[in-house]
CSV table of N, CA, C and O in Angstrom, one decimal:
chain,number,residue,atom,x,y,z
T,1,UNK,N,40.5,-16.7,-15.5
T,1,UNK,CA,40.6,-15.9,-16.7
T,1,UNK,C,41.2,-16.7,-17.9
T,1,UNK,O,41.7,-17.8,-17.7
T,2,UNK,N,40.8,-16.0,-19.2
T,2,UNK,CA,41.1,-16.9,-20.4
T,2,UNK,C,43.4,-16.9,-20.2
T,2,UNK,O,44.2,-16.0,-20.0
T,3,UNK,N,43.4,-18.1,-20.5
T,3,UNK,CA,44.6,-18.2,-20.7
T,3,UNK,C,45.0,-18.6,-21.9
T,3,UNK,O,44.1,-19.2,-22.4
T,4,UNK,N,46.3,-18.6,-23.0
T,4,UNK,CA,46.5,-19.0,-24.3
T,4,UNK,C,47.9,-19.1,-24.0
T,4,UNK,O,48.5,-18.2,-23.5
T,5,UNK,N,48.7,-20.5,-24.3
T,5,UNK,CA,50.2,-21.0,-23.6
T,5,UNK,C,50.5,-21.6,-24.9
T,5,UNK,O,50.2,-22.8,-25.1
T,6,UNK,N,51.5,-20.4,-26.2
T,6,UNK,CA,52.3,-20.6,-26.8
T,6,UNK,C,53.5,-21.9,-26.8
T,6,UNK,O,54.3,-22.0,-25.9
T,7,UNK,N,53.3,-22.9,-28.0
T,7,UNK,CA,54.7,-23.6,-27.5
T,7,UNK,C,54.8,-24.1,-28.7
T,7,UNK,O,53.8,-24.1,-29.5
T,8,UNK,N,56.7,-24.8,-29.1
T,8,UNK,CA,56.9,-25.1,-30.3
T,8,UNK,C,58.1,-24.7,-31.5
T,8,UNK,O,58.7,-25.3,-32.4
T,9,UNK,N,57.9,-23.0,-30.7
T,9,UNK,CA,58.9,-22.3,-31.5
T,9,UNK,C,60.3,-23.1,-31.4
T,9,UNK,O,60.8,-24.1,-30.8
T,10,UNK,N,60.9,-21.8,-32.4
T,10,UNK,CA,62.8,-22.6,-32.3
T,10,UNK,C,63.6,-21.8,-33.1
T,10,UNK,O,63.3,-20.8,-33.6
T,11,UNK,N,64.4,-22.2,-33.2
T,11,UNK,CA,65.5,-21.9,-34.7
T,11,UNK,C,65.3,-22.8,-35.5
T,11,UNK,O,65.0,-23.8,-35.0
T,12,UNK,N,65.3,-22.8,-37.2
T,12,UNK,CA,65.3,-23.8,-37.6
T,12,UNK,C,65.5,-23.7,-39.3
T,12,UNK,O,64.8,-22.9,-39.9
T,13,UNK,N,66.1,-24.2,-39.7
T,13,UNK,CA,67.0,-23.7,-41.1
T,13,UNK,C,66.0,-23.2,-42.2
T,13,UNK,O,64.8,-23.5,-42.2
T,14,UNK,N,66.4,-22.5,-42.9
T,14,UNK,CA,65.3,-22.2,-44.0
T,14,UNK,C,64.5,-23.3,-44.8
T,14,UNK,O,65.5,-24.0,-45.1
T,15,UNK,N,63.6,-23.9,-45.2
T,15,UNK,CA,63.2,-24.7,-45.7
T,15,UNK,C,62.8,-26.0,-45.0
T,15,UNK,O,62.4,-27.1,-45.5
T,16,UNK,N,63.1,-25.6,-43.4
T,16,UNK,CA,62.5,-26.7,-42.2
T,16,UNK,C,61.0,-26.3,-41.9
T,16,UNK,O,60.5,-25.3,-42.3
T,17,UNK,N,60.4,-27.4,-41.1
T,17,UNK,CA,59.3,-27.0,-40.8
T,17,UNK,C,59.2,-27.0,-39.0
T,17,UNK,O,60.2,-27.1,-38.3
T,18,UNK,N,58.1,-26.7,-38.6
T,18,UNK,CA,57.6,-26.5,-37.5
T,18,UNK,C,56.3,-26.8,-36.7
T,18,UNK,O,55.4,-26.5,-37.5
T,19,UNK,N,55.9,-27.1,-35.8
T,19,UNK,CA,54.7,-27.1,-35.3
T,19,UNK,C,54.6,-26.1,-33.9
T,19,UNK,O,55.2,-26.3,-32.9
T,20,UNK,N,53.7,-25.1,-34.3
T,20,UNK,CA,53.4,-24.4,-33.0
T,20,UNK,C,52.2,-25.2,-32.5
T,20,UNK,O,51.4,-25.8,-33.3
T,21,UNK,N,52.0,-25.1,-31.2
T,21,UNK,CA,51.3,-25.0,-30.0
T,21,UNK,C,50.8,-24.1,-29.2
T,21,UNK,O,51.4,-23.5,-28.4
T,22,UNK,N,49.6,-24.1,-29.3
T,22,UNK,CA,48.6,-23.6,-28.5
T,22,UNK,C,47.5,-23.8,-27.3
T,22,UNK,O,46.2,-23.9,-27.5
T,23,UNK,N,48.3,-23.8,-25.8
T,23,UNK,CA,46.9,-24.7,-25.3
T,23,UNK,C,45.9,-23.3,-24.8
T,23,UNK,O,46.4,-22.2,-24.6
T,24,UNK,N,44.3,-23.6,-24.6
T,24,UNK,CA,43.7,-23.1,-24.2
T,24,UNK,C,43.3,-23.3,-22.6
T,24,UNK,O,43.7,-24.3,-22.0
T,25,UNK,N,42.5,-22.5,-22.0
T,25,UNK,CA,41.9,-22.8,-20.3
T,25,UNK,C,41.0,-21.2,-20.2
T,25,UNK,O,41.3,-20.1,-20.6
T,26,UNK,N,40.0,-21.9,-19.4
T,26,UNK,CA,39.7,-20.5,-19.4
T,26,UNK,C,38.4,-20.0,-20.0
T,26,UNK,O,37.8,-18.9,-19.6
T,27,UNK,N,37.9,-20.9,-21.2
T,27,UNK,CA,37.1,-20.7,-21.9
T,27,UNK,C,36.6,-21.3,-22.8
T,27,UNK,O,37.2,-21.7,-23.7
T,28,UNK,N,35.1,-21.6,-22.7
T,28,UNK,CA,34.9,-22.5,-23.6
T,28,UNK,C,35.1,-22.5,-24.9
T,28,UNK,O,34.4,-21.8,-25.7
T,29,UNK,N,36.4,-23.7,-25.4
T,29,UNK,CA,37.4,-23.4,-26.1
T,29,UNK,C,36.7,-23.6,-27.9
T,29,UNK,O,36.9,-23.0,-28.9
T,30,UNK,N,35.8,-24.8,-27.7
T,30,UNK,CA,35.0,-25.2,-28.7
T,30,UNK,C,33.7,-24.1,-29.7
T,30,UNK,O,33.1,-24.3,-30.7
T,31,UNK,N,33.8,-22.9,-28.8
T,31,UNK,CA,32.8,-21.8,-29.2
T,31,UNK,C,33.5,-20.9,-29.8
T,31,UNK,O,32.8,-20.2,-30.5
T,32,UNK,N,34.8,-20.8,-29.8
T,32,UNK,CA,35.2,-19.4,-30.4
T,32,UNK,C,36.5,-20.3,-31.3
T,32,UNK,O,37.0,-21.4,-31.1
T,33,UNK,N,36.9,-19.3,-32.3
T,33,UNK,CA,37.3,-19.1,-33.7
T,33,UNK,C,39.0,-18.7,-32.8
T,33,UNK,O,39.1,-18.0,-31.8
T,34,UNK,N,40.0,-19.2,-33.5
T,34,UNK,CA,41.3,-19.2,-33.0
T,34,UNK,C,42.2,-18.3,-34.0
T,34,UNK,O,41.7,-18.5,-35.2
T,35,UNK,N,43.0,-17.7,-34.1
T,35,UNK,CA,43.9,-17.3,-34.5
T,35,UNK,C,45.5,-17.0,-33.9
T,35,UNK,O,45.9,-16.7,-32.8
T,36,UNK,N,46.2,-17.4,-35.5
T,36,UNK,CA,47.7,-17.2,-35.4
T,36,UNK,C,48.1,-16.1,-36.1
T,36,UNK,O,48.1,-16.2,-37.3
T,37,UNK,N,48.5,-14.6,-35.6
T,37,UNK,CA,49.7,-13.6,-36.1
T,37,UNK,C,50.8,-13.6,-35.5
T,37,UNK,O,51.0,-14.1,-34.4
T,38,UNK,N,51.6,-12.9,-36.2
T,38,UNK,CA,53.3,-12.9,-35.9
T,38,UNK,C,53.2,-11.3,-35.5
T,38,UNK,O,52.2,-10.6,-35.5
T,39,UNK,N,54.7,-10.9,-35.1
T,39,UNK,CA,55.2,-10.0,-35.2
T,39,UNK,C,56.5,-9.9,-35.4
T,39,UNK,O,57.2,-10.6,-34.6
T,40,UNK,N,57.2,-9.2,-36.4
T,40,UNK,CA,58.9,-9.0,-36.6
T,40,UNK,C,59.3,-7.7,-35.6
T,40,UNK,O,58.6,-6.9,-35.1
T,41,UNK,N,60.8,-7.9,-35.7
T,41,UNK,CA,61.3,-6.2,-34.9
T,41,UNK,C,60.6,-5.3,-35.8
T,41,UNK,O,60.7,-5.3,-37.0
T,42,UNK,N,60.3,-4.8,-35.3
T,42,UNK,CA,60.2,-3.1,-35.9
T,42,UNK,C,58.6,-3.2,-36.9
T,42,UNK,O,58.3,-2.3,-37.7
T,43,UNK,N,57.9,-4.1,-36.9
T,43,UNK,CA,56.5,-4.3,-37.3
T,43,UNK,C,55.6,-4.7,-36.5
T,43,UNK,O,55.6,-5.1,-35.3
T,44,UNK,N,54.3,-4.4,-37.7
T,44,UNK,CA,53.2,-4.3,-36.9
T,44,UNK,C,52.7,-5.8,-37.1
T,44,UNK,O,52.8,-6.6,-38.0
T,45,UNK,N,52.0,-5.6,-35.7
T,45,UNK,CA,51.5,-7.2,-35.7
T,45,UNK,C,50.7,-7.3,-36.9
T,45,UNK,O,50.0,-6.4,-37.2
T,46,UNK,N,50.8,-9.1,-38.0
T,46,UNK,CA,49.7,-9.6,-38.7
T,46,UNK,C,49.3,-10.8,-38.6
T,46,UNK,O,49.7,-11.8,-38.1
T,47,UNK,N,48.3,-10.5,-39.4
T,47,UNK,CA,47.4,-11.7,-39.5
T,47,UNK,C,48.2,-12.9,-40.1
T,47,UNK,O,48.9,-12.5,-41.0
T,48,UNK,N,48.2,-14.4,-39.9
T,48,UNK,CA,49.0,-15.7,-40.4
T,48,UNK,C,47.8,-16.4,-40.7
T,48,UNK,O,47.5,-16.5,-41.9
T,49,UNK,N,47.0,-16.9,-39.7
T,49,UNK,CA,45.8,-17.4,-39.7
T,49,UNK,C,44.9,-17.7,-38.8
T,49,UNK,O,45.2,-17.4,-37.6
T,50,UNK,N,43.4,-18.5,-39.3
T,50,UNK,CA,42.9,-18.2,-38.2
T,50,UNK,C,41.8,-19.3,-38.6
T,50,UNK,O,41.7,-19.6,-39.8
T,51,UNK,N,41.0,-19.9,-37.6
T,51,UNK,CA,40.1,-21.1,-38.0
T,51,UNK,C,38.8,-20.8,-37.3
T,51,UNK,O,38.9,-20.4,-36.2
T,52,UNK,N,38.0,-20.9,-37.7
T,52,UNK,CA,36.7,-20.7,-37.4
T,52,UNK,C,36.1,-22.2,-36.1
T,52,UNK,O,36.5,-23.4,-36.1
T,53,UNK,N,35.1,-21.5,-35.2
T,53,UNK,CA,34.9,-22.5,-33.7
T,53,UNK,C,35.0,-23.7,-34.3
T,53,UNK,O,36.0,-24.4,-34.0
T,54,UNK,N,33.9,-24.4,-35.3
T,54,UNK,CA,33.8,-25.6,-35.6
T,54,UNK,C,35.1,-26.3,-36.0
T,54,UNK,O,35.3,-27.5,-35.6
T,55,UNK,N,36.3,-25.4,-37.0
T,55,UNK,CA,36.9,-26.0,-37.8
T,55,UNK,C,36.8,-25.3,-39.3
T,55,UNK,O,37.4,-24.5,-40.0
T,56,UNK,N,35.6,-26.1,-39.5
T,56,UNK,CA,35.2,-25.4,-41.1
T,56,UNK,C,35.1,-25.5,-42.0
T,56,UNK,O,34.8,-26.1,-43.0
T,57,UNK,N,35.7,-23.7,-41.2
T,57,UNK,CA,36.3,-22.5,-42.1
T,57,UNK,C,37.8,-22.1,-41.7
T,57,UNK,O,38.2,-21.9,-40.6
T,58,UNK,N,38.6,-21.8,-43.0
T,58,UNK,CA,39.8,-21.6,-42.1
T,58,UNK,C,40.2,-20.4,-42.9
T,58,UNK,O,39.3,-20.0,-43.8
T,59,UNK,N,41.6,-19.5,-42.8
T,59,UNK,CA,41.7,-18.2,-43.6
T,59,UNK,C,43.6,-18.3,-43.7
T,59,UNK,O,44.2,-18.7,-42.8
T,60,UNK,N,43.9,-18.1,-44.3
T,60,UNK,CA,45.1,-17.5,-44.5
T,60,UNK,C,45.5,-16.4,-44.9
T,60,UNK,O,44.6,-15.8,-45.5
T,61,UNK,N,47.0,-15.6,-45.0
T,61,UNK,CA,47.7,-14.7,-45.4
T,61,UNK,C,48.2,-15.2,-46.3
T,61,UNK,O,48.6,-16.4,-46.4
T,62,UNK,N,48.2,-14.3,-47.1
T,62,UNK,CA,48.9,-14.9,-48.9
T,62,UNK,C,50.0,-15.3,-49.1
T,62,UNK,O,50.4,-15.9,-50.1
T,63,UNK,N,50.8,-14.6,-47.5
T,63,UNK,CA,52.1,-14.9,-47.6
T,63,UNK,C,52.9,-16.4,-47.1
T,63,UNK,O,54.1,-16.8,-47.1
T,64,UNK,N,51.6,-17.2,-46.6
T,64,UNK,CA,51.9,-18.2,-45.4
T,64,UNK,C,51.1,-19.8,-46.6
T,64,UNK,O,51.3,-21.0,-46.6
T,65,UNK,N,50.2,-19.0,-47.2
T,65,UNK,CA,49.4,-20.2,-48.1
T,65,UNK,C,50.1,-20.9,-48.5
T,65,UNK,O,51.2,-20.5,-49.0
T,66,UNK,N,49.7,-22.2,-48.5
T,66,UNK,CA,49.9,-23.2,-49.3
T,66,UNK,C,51.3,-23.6,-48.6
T,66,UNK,O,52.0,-24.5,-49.2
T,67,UNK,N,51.7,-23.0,-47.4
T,67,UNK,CA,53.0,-23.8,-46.2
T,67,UNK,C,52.5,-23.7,-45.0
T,67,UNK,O,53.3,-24.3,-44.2
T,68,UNK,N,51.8,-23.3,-44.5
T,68,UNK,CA,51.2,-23.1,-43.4
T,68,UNK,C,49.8,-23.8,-43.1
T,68,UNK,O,48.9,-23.5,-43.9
T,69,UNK,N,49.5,-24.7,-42.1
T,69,UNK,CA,48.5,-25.2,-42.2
T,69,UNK,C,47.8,-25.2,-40.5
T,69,UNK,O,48.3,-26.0,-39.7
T,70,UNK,N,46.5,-24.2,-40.1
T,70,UNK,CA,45.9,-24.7,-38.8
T,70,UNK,C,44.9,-25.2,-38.5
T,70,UNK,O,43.8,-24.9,-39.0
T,71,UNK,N,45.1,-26.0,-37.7
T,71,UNK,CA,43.8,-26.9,-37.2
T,71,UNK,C,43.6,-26.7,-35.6
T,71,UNK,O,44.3,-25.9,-35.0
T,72,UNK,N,42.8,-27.2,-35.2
T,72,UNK,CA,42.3,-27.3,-33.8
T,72,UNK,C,41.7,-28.5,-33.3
T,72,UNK,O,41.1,-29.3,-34.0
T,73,UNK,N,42.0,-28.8,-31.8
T,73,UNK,CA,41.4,-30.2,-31.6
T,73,UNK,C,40.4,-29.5,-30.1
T,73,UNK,O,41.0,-29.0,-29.1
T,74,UNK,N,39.1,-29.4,-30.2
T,74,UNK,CA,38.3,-29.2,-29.6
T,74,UNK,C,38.8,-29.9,-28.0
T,74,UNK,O,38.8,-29.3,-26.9
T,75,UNK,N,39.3,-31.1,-28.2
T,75,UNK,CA,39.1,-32.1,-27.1
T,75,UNK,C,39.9,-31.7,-26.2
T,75,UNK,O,39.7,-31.8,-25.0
T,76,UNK,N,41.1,-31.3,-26.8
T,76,UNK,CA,42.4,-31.0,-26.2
T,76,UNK,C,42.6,-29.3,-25.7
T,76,UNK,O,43.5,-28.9,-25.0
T,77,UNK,N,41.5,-28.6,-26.4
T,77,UNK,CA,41.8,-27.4,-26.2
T,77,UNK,C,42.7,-26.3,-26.7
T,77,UNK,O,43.1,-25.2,-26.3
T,78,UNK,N,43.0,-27.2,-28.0
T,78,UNK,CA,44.1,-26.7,-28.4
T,78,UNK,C,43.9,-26.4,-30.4
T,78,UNK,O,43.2,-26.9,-31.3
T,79,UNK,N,45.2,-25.2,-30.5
T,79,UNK,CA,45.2,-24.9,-31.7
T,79,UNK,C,46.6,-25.4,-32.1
T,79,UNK,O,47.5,-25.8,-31.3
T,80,UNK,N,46.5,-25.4,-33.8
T,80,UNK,CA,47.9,-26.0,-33.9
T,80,UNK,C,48.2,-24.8,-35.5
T,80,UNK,O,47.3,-24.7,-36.4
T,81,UNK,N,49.3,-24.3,-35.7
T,81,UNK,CA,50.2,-23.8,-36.7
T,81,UNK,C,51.3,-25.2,-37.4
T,81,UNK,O,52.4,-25.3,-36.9
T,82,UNK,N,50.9,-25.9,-38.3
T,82,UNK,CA,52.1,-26.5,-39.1
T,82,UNK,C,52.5,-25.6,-40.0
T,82,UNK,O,51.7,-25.0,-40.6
T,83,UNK,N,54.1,-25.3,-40.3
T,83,UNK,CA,54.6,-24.6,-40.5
T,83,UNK,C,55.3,-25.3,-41.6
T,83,UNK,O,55.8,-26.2,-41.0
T,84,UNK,N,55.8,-25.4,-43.1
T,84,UNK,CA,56.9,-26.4,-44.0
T,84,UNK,C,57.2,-25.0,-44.6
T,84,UNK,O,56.4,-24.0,-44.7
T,85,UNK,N,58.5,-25.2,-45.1
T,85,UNK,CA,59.1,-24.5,-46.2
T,85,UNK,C,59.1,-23.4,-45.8
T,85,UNK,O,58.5,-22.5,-46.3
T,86,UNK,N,59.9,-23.3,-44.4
T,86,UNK,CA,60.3,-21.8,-44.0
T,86,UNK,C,60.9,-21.3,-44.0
T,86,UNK,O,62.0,-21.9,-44.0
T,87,UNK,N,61.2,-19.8,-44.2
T,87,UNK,CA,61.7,-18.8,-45.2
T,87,UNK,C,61.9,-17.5,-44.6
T,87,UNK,O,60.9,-16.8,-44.2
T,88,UNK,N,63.3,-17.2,-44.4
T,88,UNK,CA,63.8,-15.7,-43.3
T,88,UNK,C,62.7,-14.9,-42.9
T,88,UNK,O,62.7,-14.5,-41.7
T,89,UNK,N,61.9,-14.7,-43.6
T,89,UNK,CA,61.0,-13.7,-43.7
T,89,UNK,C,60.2,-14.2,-42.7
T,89,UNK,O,59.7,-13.4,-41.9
T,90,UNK,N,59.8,-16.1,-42.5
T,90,UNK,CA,59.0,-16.3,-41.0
T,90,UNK,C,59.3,-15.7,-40.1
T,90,UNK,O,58.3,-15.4,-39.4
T,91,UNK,N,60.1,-15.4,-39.8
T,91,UNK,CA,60.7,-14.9,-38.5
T,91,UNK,C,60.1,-13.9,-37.7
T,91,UNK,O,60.0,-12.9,-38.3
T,92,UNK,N,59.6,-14.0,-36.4
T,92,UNK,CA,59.1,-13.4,-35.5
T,92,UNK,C,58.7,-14.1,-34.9
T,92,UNK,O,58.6,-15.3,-35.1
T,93,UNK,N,58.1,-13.1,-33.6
T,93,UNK,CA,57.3,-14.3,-32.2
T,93,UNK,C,55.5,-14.1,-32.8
T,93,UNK,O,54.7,-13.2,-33.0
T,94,UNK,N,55.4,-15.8,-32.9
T,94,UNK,CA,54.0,-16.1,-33.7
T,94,UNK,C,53.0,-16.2,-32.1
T,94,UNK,O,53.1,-17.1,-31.2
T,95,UNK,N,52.1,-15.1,-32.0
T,95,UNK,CA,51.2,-15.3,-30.9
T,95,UNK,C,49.6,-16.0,-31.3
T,95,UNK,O,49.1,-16.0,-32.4
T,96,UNK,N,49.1,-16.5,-30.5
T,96,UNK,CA,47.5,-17.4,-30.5
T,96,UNK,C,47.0,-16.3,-30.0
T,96,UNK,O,47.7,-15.5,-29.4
T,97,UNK,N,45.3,-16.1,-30.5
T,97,UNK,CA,44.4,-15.1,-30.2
T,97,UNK,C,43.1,-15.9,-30.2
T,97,UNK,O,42.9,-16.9,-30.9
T,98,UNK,N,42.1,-15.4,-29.2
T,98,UNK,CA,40.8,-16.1,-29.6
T,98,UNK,C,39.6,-14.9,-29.5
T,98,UNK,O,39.4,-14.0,-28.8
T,99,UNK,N,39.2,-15.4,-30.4
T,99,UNK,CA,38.1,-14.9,-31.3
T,99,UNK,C,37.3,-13.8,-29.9
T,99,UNK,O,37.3,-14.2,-28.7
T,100,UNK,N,36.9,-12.7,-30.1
T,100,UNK,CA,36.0,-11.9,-29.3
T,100,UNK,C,34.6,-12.4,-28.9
T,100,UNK,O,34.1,-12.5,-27.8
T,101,UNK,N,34.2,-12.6,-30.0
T,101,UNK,CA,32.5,-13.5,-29.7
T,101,UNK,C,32.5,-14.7,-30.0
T,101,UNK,O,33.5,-15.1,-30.7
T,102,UNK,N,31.6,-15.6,-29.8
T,102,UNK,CA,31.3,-16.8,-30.1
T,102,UNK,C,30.3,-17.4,-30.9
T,102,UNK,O,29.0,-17.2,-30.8
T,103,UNK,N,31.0,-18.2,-31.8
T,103,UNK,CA,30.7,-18.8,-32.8
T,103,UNK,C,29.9,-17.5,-33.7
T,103,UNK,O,28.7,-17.2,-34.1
T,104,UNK,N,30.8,-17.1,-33.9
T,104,UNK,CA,31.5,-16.6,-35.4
T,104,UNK,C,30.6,-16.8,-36.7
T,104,UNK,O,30.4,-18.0,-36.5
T,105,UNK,N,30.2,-16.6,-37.6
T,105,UNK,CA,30.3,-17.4,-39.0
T,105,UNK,C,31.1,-17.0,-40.2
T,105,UNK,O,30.9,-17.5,-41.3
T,106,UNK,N,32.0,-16.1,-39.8
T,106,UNK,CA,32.9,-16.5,-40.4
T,106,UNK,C,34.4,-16.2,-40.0
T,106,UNK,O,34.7,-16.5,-38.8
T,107,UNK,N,35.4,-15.8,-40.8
T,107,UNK,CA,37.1,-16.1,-39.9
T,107,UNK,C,37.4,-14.4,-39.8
T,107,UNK,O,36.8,-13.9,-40.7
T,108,UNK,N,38.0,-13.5,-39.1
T,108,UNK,CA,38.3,-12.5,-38.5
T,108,UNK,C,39.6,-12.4,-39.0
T,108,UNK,O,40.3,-13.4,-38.7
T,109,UNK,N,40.3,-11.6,-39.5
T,109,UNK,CA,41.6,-11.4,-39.7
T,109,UNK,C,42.0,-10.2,-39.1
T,109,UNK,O,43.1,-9.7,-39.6
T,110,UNK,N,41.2,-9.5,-38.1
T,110,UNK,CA,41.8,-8.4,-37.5
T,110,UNK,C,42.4,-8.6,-36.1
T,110,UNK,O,41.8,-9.1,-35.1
T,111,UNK,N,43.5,-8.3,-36.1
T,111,UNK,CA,43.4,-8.2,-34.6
T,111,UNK,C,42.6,-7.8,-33.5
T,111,UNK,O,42.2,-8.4,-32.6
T,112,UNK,N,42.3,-6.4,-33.7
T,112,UNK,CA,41.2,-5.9,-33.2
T,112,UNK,C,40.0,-7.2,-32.7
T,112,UNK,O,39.4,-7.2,-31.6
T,113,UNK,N,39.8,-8.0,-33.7
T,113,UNK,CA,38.2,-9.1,-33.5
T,113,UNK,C,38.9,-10.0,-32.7
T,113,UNK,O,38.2,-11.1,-32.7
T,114,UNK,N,40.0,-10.1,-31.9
T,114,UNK,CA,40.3,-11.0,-31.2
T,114,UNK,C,40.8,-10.8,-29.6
T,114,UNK,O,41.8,-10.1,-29.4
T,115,UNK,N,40.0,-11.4,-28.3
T,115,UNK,CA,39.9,-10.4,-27.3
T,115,UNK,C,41.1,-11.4,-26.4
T,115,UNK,O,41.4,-11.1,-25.2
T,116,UNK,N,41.4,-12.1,-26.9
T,116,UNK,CA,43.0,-12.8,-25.8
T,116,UNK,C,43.7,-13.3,-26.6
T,116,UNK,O,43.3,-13.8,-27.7
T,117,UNK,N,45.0,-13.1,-26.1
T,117,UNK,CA,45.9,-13.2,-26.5
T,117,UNK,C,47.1,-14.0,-25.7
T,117,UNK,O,47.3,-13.9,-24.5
T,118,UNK,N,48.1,-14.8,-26.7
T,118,UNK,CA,49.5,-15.7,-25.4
T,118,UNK,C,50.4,-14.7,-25.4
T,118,UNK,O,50.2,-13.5,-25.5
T,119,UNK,N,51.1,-15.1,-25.3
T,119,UNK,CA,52.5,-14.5,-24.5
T,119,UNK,C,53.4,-14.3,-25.9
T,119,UNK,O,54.2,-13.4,-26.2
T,120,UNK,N,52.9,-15.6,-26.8
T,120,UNK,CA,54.1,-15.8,-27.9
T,120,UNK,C,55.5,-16.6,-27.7
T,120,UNK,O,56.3,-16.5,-26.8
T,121,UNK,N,55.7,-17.4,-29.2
T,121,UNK,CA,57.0,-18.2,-29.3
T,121,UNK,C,57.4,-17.7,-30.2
T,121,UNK,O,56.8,-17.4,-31.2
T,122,UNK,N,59.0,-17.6,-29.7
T,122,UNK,CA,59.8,-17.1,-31.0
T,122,UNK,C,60.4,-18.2,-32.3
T,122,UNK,O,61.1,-19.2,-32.3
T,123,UNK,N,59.9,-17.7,-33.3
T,123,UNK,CA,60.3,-18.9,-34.7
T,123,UNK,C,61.3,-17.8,-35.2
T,123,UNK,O,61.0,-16.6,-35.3
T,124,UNK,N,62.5,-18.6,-35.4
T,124,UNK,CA,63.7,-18.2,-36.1
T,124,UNK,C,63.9,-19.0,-36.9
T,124,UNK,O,64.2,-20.1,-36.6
T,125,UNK,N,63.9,-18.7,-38.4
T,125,UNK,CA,64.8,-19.4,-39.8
T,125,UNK,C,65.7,-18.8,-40.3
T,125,UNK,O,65.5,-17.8,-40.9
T,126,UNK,N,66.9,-19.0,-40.2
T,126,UNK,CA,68.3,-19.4,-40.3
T,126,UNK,C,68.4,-19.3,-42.4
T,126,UNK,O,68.1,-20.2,-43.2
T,127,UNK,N,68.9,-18.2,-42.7
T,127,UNK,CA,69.3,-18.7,-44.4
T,127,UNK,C,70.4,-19.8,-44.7
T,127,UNK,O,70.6,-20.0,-45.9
């Protein structure tokens, strides 16, 4: 079965950065489109970002642009969340999702369009 193994999180001062990790198994990882949402206490899961099978194409939340940056390495199976200039408001456990169908043309920002999901790491920023 598809597996998705969060890693990365932490505590980390406001204005620090971060790199989350994502390994995949399970699926051929190169066919489908990846995505990063969070969730806070007492909210509903959202969208952060999300990269289309090839690469691309990628999407972001308005709230994460232009500090947040993901890529993917086919070879490795893996997605990646860089994270700079983080800000209380990051805070929650950031889960990996992969895409429902394969090869996409374009990026999905629903949860719903995404049929697995990890476990999730908790990112904490510190004011």
């Amino acid at each position: 079965q598809v597996q998705l193994v969060e890693s990365g999180g932490g505590l980390v001062q406001a204005g620090g950065s971060l790199r989350l990790s994502c390994a995949a198994s399970g699926l051929t990882f190169s066919s489908y489109a990846m995505g990063w949402f969070r969730q806070a206490p007492g909210k509903e899961r959202e969208f952060v970002a999300a990269i289309s099978w090839s690469g691309g194409n990628t999407a972001y939340a308005d709230s994460v642009k232009g500090r947040f940056t993901i890529s993917r390495d086919n070879a490795k199976n893996t997605v990646y969340l860089q994270m700079i200039s983080l800000k209380p408001e990051d805070t929650a456990v950031y889960y990996c999702a992969a895409d429902l169908r394969k090869y996409r043309t374009y990026v999905n920002r629903r949860p719903a369009d995404f049929g697995s999901w990890g476990q999730g790491t908790q990112v904490t920023v510190s004011s």
